[in-house]
Tab-separated table of C-alpha atoms in Angstrom:
chain	number	residue	atom	x	y	z
A	3	UNK	CA	5.576	12.567	-1.245
A	4	UNK	CA	3.809	13.221	-4.963
A	5	UNK	CA	5.332	15.605	-7.339
A	6	UNK	CA	7.685	18.371	-6.112
A	7	UNK	CA	7.895	16.989	-2.910
A	8	UNK	CA	10.224	14.145	-1.007
A	9	UNK	CA	11.646	12.864	2.386
A	10	UNK	CA	12.697	16.087	3.866
A	11	UNK	CA	8.898	17.615	3.007
A	12	UNK	CA	7.546	14.783	4.981
A	13	UNK	CA	9.930	15.127	8.008
A	14	UNK	CA	8.620	18.806	8.081
A	15	UNK	CA	5.322	17.553	7.923
A	16	UNK	CA	6.432	15.158	10.795
A	17	UNK	CA	8.026	17.749	12.941
A	18	UNK	CA	5.214	20.584	13.291
A	19	UNK	CA	2.725	17.940	13.926
A	20	UNK	CA	5.044	16.732	16.584
A	21	UNK	CA	4.747	20.120	17.941
A	22	UNK	CA	1.536	20.553	17.944
A	23	UNK	CA	0.298	17.438	19.344
A	24	UNK	CA	3.106	15.509	20.209
A	25	UNK	CA	5.421	12.994	18.737
A	26	UNK	CA	3.598	10.219	16.446
A	27	UNK	CA	5.554	8.594	13.986
A	28	UNK	CA	2.808	7.455	11.880
A	29	UNK	CA	1.081	10.682	10.804
A	30	UNK	CA	2.846	11.112	7.831
A	31	UNK	CA	4.315	8.482	5.676
A	32	UNK	CA	7.239	8.686	3.271
A	33	UNK	CA	9.635	10.154	5.659
A	34	UNK	CA	13.792	9.150	5.707
A	35	UNK	CA	14.366	5.855	7.316
A	36	UNK	CA	16.004	7.698	10.083
A	37	UNK	CA	13.163	9.421	11.000
A	38	UNK	CA	10.956	5.932	10.752
A	39	UNK	CA	10.616	5.780	7.087
A	40	UNK	CA	10.678	2.509	4.971
A	41	UNK	CA	13.259	1.180	3.417
A	42	UNK	CA	11.967	0.217	-0.585
A	43	UNK	CA	10.003	3.714	0.075
A	44	UNK	CA	12.019	5.846	-2.566
A	45	UNK	CA	11.673	2.918	-5.598
A	46	UNK	CA	8.576	1.811	-4.206
A	47	UNK	CA	6.227	3.244	-6.891
A	48	UNK	CA	8.909	2.543	-10.330
A	49	UNK	CA	9.324	-0.831	-9.124
A	50	UNK	CA	5.807	-1.994	-8.669
A	51	UNK	CA	5.200	-0.563	-12.135
A	52	UNK	CA	7.666	-3.251	-13.196
A	53	UNK	CA	5.922	-5.948	-11.426
A	54	UNK	CA	2.759	-5.143	-13.255
A	55	UNK	CA	4.676	-4.844	-16.648
A	56	UNK	CA	5.974	-8.067	-16.043
A	57	UNK	CA	2.756	-9.546	-15.765
A	58	UNK	CA	1.037	-7.683	-18.836
A	59	UNK	CA	4.125	-8.964	-20.746
A	60	UNK	CA	2.840	-12.798	-19.802
A	61	UNK	CA	-0.880	-12.211	-20.549
A	62	UNK	CA	0.641	-11.583	-24.175
A	63	UNK	CA	2.775	-14.178	-24.547
A	64	UNK	CA	5.476	-11.428	-25.003
A	65	UNK	CA	9.044	-12.498	-23.751
A	66	UNK	CA	10.737	-10.095	-21.064
A	67	UNK	CA	14.025	-10.365	-22.106
A	68	UNK	CA	14.565	-7.519	-24.684
A	69	UNK	CA	11.178	-6.380	-24.558
A	70	UNK	CA	11.641	-2.305	-25.646
A	71	UNK	CA	10.256	-0.116	-22.954
A	72	UNK	CA	9.845	4.076	-23.594
A	73	UNK	CA	9.220	6.078	-20.452
A	74	UNK	CA	7.569	9.574	-20.596
A	75	UNK	CA	9.207	10.980	-17.655
A	76	UNK	CA	12.427	10.913	-15.343
A	77	UNK	CA	11.274	12.204	-12.178
A	78	UNK	CA	11.483	9.650	-9.164
A	79	UNK	CA	9.120	7.093	-10.597
A	80	UNK	CA	10.350	7.151	-13.859
A	81	UNK	CA	13.975	6.941	-13.376
A	82	UNK	CA	13.436	3.950	-10.951
A	83	UNK	CA	11.551	2.140	-13.050
A	84	UNK	CA	13.758	2.300	-16.011
A	85	UNK	CA	16.808	1.767	-14.198
A	86	UNK	CA	14.721	-1.821	-12.722
A	87	UNK	CA	13.653	-2.533	-16.021
A	88	UNK	CA	16.763	-2.611	-17.498
A	89	UNK	CA	18.305	-5.152	-14.904
A	90	UNK	CA	15.251	-7.114	-14.592
A	91	UNK	CA	16.004	-7.593	-18.923
A	92	UNK	CA	14.037	-4.963	-20.502
A	93	UNK	CA	15.314	-2.815	-23.226
A	94	UNK	CA	14.171	0.684	-22.462
A	95	UNK	CA	14.848	2.981	-25.564
A	96	UNK	CA	13.899	6.067	-24.764
A	97	UNK	CA	13.287	8.196	-21.786
A	98	UNK	CA	12.645	12.358	-21.202
A	99	UNK	CA	11.814	14.635	-19.099
A	100	UNK	CA	10.408	18.534	-18.837
A	101	UNK	CA	13.492	19.465	-21.031
A	102	UNK	CA	12.982	17.105	-23.743
A	103	UNK	CA	13.936	12.902	-24.507
A	104	UNK	CA	16.681	10.395	-25.940
A	105	UNK	CA	16.214	7.672	-28.041
A	106	UNK	CA	18.698	4.682	-28.319
A	107	UNK	CA	17.083	1.924	-30.511
A	108	UNK	CA	19.450	-0.702	-28.908
A	109	UNK	CA	18.813	0.221	-25.758
A	110	UNK	CA	19.866	3.140	-23.390
A	111	UNK	CA	22.590	2.892	-20.828
A	112	UNK	CA	20.834	3.647	-17.780
A	113	UNK	CA	23.516	4.020	-15.313
A	114	UNK	CA	25.518	6.479	-17.756
A	115	UNK	CA	21.735	8.742	-18.597
A	116	UNK	CA	21.058	8.376	-14.611
A	117	UNK	CA	24.895	9.598	-14.090
A	118	UNK	CA	24.041	12.532	-16.978
A	119	UNK	CA	20.626	13.304	-15.663
A	120	UNK	CA	22.063	13.997	-11.715
A	121	UNK	CA	25.522	16.279	-13.348
A	122	UNK	CA	23.659	18.322	-15.936
A	123	UNK	CA	19.772	18.401	-14.593
A	124	UNK	CA	18.111	16.453	-17.702
A	125	UNK	CA	18.184	13.472	-19.668
A	126	UNK	CA	18.944	15.725	-22.498
A	127	UNK	CA	22.042	15.004	-24.608
A	128	UNK	CA	22.739	11.861	-22.656
A	129	UNK	CA	25.820	10.645	-24.667
A	130	UNK	CA	25.073	7.954	-27.350
A	131	UNK	CA	21.778	9.042	-27.808
A	132	UNK	CA	19.435	11.020	-30.204
A	133	UNK	CA	17.267	13.401	-29.536
A	134	UNK	CA	13.954	12.600	-29.092
A	135	UNK	CA	10.440	14.823	-28.346
A	136	UNK	CA	8.302	13.943	-25.242
A	137	UNK	CA	4.900	13.727	-28.294
A	138	UNK	CA	7.171	11.569	-30.511
A	139	UNK	CA	8.141	9.361	-27.777
A	140	UNK	CA	4.659	8.853	-26.743
A	141	UNK	CA	4.375	7.286	-30.447
A	142	UNK	CA	7.573	5.153	-31.076
A	143	UNK	CA	7.100	1.578	-31.723
A	144	UNK	CA	7.707	-0.128	-28.407
A	145	UNK	CA	6.346	-3.074	-26.387
A	146	UNK	CA	5.428	-0.934	-23.330
A	147	UNK	CA	4.376	2.884	-23.843
A	148	UNK	CA	5.399	4.131	-19.641
A	149	UNK	CA	3.665	7.645	-19.350
A	150	UNK	CA	5.233	8.363	-15.910
A	151	UNK	CA	5.324	12.229	-16.051
A	152	UNK	CA	1.692	14.804	-16.326
A	153	UNK	CA	-2.211	13.583	-16.444
A	154	UNK	CA	-3.385	13.899	-20.169
A	155	UNK	CA	-0.598	13.386	-22.390
A	156	UNK	CA	-2.776	10.482	-24.325
A	157	UNK	CA	-5.710	12.333	-25.983
A	158	UNK	CA	-7.846	12.077	-28.778
A	159	UNK	CA	-5.403	13.871	-30.702
A	160	UNK	CA	-2.675	11.259	-30.389
A	161	UNK	CA	-3.812	7.751	-29.162
A	162	UNK	CA	-4.169	6.710	-32.680
A	163	UNK	CA	-1.043	6.957	-33.115
A	164	UNK	CA	0.324	4.781	-30.094
A	165	UNK	CA	2.049	1.818	-31.491
A	166	UNK	CA	2.957	0.193	-28.168
A	167	UNK	CA	0.989	-3.297	-27.551
A	168	UNK	CA	0.974	-2.543	-23.611
A	169	UNK	CA	0.818	1.275	-21.590
A	170	UNK	CA	1.587	1.549	-18.145
A	171	UNK	CA	0.235	4.026	-16.785
A	172	UNK	CA	2.987	5.274	-14.026
A	173	UNK	CA	2.140	8.671	-13.469
A	174	UNK	CA	-1.559	9.848	-12.399
A	175	UNK	CA	-4.642	9.971	-15.326
A	176	UNK	CA	-2.656	10.014	-17.912
A	177	UNK	CA	-5.279	8.784	-20.534
A	178	UNK	CA	-8.046	10.983	-21.404
A	179	UNK	CA	-11.469	8.651	-21.734
A	180	UNK	CA	-11.498	9.462	-25.311
A	181	UNK	CA	-8.272	8.091	-25.447
A	182	UNK	CA	-8.953	5.173	-23.875
A	183	UNK	CA	-11.393	3.689	-25.870
A	184	UNK	CA	-9.629	4.461	-28.940
A	185	UNK	CA	-6.830	1.982	-26.645
A	186	UNK	CA	-9.015	-0.411	-26.096
A	187	UNK	CA	-10.816	-0.349	-30.174
A	188	UNK	CA	-6.966	-0.713	-31.161
A	189	UNK	CA	-6.246	-3.655	-28.689
A	190	UNK	CA	-3.440	-1.833	-26.724
A	191	UNK	CA	-3.775	-2.971	-23.065
A	192	UNK	CA	-3.819	-0.228	-20.524
A	193	UNK	CA	-2.657	-1.162	-17.240
A	194	UNK	CA	-4.508	1.733	-14.985
A	195	UNK	CA	-3.091	3.892	-12.515
A	196	UNK	CA	-4.842	2.855	-9.847
A	197	UNK	CA	-3.214	-0.071	-10.386
A	198	UNK	CA	-0.182	0.178	-12.061
A	199	UNK	CA	1.322	3.241	-9.838
A	200	UNK	CA	-0.226	1.704	-6.572
A	201	UNK	CA	2.937	0.267	-5.434
A	202	UNK	CA	4.135	4.107	-3.780
A	203	UNK	CA	1.002	3.922	-1.451
A	204	UNK	CA	1.443	0.546	-0.748
A	205	UNK	CA	4.712	0.511	0.530
A	206	UNK	CA	3.602	3.829	2.519
A	207	UNK	CA	1.017	1.229	4.179
A	208	UNK	CA	3.554	-0.837	4.907
A	209	UNK	CA	5.934	2.083	6.634
A	210	UNK	CA	2.147	2.892	8.818
A	211	UNK	CA	2.148	-0.658	9.342
A	212	UNK	CA	5.371	-1.005	10.726
A	213	UNK	CA	5.369	2.611	12.550
A	214	UNK	CA	2.131	1.840	14.652
A	215	UNK	CA	3.727	-1.730	15.215
A	216	UNK	CA	7.099	0.015	16.214
A	217	UNK	CA	9.345	-2.726	13.934
A	218	UNK	CA	11.077	-1.912	10.989
A	219	UNK	CA	11.636	-4.415	7.808
A	220	UNK	CA	14.593	-4.767	5.975
A	221	UNK	CA	14.579	-3.692	2.548
A	222	UNK	CA	14.643	-7.330	0.664
A	223	UNK	CA	11.124	-8.209	2.565
A	224	UNK	CA	9.424	-4.489	2.094
A	225	UNK	CA	10.266	-5.913	-1.515
A	226	UNK	CA	9.118	-9.167	-1.403
A	227	UNK	CA	5.335	-8.029	0.175
A	228	UNK	CA	4.922	-5.236	-2.436
A	229	UNK	CA	6.214	-7.674	-5.420
A	230	UNK	CA	3.520	-10.184	-4.119
A	231	UNK	CA	1.004	-7.525	-3.486
A	232	UNK	CA	1.132	-5.931	-6.910
A	233	UNK	CA	1.129	-9.131	-8.466
A	234	UNK	CA	-1.751	-10.081	-7.009
A	235	UNK	CA	-3.589	-7.106	-7.864
A	236	UNK	CA	-3.067	-7.524	-11.428
A	237	UNK	CA	-3.871	-11.267	-11.401
A	238	UNK	CA	-7.176	-10.510	-8.845
A	239	UNK	CA	-8.084	-7.778	-11.793
A	240	UNK	CA	-8.005	-10.162	-14.721
A	241	UNK	CA	-9.860	-12.724	-12.928
A	242	UNK	CA	-12.786	-9.991	-12.270
A	243	UNK	CA	-12.686	-8.868	-16.021
A	244	UNK	CA	-12.313	-13.208	-17.202
A	245	UNK	CA	-16.256	-13.404	-15.364
A	246	UNK	CA	-17.797	-10.203	-15.889
A	247	UNK	CA	-17.340	-9.261	-19.564
A	248	UNK	CA	-19.023	-5.705	-18.951
A	249	UNK	CA	-15.382	-4.845	-17.730
A	250	UNK	CA	-14.037	-3.976	-21.217
A	251	UNK	CA	-10.743	-2.653	-20.027
A	252	UNK	CA	-8.777	-2.959	-17.239
A	253	UNK	CA	-9.387	0.299	-16.049
A	254	UNK	CA	-13.059	-0.931	-15.801
A	255	UNK	CA	-12.073	-4.072	-14.025
A	256	UNK	CA	-10.254	-2.744	-11.666
A	257	UNK	CA	-12.786	0.064	-10.499
A	258	UNK	CA	-15.751	-2.323	-10.329
A	259	UNK	CA	-13.543	-5.267	-8.279
A	260	UNK	CA	-12.665	-1.999	-6.176
A	261	UNK	CA	-16.369	-0.882	-5.718
A	262	UNK	CA	-17.633	-4.605	-5.431
A	263	UNK	CA	-15.345	-4.556	-2.376
A	264	UNK	CA	-16.699	-1.700	-0.701
A	265	UNK	CA	-20.245	-2.519	-1.122
A	266	UNK	CA	-19.184	-6.252	0.362
A	267	UNK	CA	-17.634	-3.990	3.444
A	268	UNK	CA	-20.812	-2.027	3.683
A	269	UNK	CA	-23.091	-4.831	3.462
A	270	UNK	CA	-21.221	-6.790	6.439
A	271	UNK	CA	-21.501	-3.888	8.344
A	272	UNK	CA	-25.550	-3.392	7.948
A	273	UNK	CA	-24.976	-0.536	5.979
A	274	UNK	CA	-26.652	-1.563	3.014
């Protein structure tokens, strides 16, 4: 499921396909567990973001405990990333949604923020927090900035004012090409969307595998497999960059590594 859809939407797709062509559980992923969905799917994208954030901090030799994180977006991805990051020892200092944001330099009380958001429909005015705009959140001084809302929020107009050391792209295409260059010149490590937010589609793949094999993994198994995939993908990207100087950024490294794999497969099949 992507923006403005959820497991219920996937259930309707499953039902309509089944009415016309016969029941096929694997035709759609992100289903409720009761209809063949995978445990761990709801939190998967946010969980994957936290795993690559761990790897990025290790790369820059930043201790995880107490590392500050600002997250723009508090939907499925952002809210799960915030909760899981806090559970892992990060200090989540700001989050926001479409109505605005909240900031607490000492770290947000995430259970309180989640409860407030559920009751009011927004994180705005959560107890013990200060208001902050979505725009100002992007420019907060922090160890990690995680855009988890809309695309193209980091642009040529604000990239030079980003004070995070790491940007983890939980949203799709949150950074414009010009902003990407500016951040690279500033020495900001950007973990690109095709890597950072791949946790969701990875567990969707796991769901497809489980459906086709007619088995069900428990949540601990799913989470363990996801962590292995995400951390391995990050490390392989960094290793590729270490041997390919032309890959200046992680985005370039990730795309080049992916293209090389497609080329290798095409060559093995005799297409090239």
